[in-house]
Short mmCIF file of C-alpha atoms in Angstrom, two decimals:
data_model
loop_
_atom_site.label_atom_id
_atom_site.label_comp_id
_atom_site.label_asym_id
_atom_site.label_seq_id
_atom_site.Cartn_x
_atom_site.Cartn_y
_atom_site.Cartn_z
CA UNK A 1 -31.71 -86.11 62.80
CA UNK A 2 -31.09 -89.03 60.87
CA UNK A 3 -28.98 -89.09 57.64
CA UNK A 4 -30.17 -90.67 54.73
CA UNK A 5 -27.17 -92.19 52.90
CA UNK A 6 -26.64 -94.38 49.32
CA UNK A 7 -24.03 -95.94 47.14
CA UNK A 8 -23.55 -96.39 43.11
CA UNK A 9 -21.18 -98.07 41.01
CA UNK A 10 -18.56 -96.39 39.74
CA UNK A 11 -19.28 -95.22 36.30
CA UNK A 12 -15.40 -95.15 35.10
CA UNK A 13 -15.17 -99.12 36.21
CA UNK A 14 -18.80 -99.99 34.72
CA UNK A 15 -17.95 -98.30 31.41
CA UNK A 16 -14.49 -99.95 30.95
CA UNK A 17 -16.10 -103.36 32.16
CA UNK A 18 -18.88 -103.07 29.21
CA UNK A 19 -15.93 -102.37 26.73
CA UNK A 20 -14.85 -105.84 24.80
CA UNK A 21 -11.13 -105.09 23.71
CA UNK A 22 -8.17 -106.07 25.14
CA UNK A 23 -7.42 -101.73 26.06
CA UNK A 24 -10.29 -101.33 28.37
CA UNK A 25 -9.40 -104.29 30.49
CA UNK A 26 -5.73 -102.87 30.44
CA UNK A 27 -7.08 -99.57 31.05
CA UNK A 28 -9.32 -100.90 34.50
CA UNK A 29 -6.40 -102.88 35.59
CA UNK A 30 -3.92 -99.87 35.81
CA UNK A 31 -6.38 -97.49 36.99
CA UNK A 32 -8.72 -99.84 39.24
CA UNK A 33 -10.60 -97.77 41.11
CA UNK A 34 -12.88 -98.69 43.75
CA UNK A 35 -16.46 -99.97 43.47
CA UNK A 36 -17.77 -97.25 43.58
CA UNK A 37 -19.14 -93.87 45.52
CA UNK A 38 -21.03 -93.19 48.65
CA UNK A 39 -23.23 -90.02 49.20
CA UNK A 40 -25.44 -89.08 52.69
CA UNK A 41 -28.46 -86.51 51.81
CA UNK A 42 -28.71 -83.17 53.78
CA UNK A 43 -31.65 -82.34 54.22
CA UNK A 44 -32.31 -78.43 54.63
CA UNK A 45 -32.31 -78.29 58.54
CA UNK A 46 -29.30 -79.54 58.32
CA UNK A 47 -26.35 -77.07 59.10
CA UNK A 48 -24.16 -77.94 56.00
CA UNK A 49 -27.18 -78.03 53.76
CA UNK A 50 -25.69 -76.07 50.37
CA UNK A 51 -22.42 -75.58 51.48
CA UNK A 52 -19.76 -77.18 49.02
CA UNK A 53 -17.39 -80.08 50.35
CA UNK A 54 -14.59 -77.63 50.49
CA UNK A 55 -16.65 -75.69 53.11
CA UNK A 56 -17.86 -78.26 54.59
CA UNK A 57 -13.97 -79.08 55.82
CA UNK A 58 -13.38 -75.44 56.39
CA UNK A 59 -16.03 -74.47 58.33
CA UNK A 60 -16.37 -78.35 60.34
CA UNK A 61 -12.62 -79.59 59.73
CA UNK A 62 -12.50 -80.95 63.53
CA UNK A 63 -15.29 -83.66 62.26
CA UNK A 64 -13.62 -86.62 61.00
CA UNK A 65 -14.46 -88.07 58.12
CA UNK A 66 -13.04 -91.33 57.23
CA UNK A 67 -13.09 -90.69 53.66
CA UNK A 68 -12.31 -87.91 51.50
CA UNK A 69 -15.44 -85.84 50.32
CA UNK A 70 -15.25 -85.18 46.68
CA UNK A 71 -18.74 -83.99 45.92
CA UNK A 72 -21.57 -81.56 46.74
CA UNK A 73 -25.14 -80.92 44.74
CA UNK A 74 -28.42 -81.22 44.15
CA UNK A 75 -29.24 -84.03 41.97
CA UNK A 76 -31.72 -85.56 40.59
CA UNK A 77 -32.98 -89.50 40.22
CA UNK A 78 -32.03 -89.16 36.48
CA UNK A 79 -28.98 -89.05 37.38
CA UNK A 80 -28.84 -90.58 40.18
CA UNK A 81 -31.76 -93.46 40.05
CA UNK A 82 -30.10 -94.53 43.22
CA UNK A 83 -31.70 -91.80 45.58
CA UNK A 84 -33.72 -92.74 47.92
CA UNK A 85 -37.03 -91.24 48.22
CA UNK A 86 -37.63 -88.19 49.11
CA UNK A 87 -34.36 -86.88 48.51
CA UNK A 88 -34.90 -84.78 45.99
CA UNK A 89 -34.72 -81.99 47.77
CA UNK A 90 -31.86 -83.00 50.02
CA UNK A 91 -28.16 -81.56 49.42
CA UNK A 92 -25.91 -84.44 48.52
CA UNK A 93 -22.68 -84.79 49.85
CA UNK A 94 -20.21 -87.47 48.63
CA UNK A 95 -17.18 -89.10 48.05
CA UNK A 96 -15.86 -91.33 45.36
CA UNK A 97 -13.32 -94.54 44.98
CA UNK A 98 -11.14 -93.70 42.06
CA UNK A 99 -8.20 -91.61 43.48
CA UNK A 100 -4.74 -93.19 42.46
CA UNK A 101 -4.63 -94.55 45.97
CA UNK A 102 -8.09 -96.35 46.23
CA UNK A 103 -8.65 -99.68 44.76
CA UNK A 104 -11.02 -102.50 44.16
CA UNK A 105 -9.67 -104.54 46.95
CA UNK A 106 -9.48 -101.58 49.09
CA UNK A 107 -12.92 -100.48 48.08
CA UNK A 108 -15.28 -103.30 47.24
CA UNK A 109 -18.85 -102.69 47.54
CA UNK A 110 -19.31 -103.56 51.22
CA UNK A 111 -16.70 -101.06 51.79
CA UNK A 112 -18.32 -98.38 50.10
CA UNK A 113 -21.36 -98.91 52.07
CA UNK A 114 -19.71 -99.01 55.21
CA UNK A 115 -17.96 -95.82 54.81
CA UNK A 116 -21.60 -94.20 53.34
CA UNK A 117 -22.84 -95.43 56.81
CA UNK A 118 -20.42 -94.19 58.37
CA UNK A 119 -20.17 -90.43 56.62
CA UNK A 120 -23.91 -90.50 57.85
CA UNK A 121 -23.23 -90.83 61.13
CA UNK A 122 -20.21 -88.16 60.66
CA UNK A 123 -23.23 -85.58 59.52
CA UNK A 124 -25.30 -86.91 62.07
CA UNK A 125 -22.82 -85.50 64.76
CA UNK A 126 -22.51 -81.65 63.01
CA UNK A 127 -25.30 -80.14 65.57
CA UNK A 128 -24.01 -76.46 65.58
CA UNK A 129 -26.16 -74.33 63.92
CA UNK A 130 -24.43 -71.60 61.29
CA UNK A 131 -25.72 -68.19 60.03
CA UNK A 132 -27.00 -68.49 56.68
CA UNK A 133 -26.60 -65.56 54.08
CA UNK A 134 -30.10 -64.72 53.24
CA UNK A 135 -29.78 -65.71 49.58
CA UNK A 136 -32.89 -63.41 48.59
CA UNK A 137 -33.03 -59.79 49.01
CA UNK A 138 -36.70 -60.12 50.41
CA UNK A 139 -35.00 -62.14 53.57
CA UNK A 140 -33.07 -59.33 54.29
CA UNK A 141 -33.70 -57.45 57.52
CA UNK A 142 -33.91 -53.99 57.11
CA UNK A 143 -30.51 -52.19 58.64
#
């Protein structure tokens, strides 16, 4: 199954960049985060479809990732005008760029995309099939 995967700019660098005084550029220079975050899009076949990041590490921690996953949701292209099509239904998974370690020479934009790539390929590997929890009464089997 192939994983769809995308990147945005970080929102914490692109609102200190659009701010004219002297303490945002201060501000980005101590914290510099990366460019920005990568996400890959579950779709619902997928085995980690709606599980949270944490979970995703708990129940798959042998997989390795080569970043650190820091998000998991549905979102929308409000949000997130970024998505590619058809995602909209998809579970996003991601990871962002602006831990205390990461950087903007340690994460510039080709970077990011390189790592989205390469979490997509990471998901692309989980093949082992889980037991969903109905979530509905109604898919209950009868006991």
């Amino acid at each position: 199954m192939k994983i769809k995967w995308f990147v945005s700019e970080s929102p914490i660098r692109r609102e200190l960049e659009d701010l004219p005084d002297e303490i945002a550029r201060r501000t980005l220079e101590l914290l510099n985060p990366g460019w920005g975050n990568g996400y890959v899009c579950l779709p619902p076949e997928h085995p980690c479809y709606g599980m949270s990041y944490r979970a995703i590490y708990k129940d798959y921690g042998a997989v390795e990732f080569d970043v650190e996953l820091t998000f998991s949701n549905f979102v929308s292209r409000d949000t997130f005008p970024q998505l590619p099509p058809g995602c909209e239904i998809y579970w996003i998974v991601g990871f962002d760029t602006a831990h205390a370690w990461d950087s903007m020479a340690r994460w510039p934009k080709i970077k990011v995309e390189e790592a989205a790539r390469g979490l997509a390929e990471n998901f692309e590997g989980i093949r082992v099939e889980r037991q969903r929890k109905p979530d509905h009464p109604e898919e209950r089997q009868p006991e």
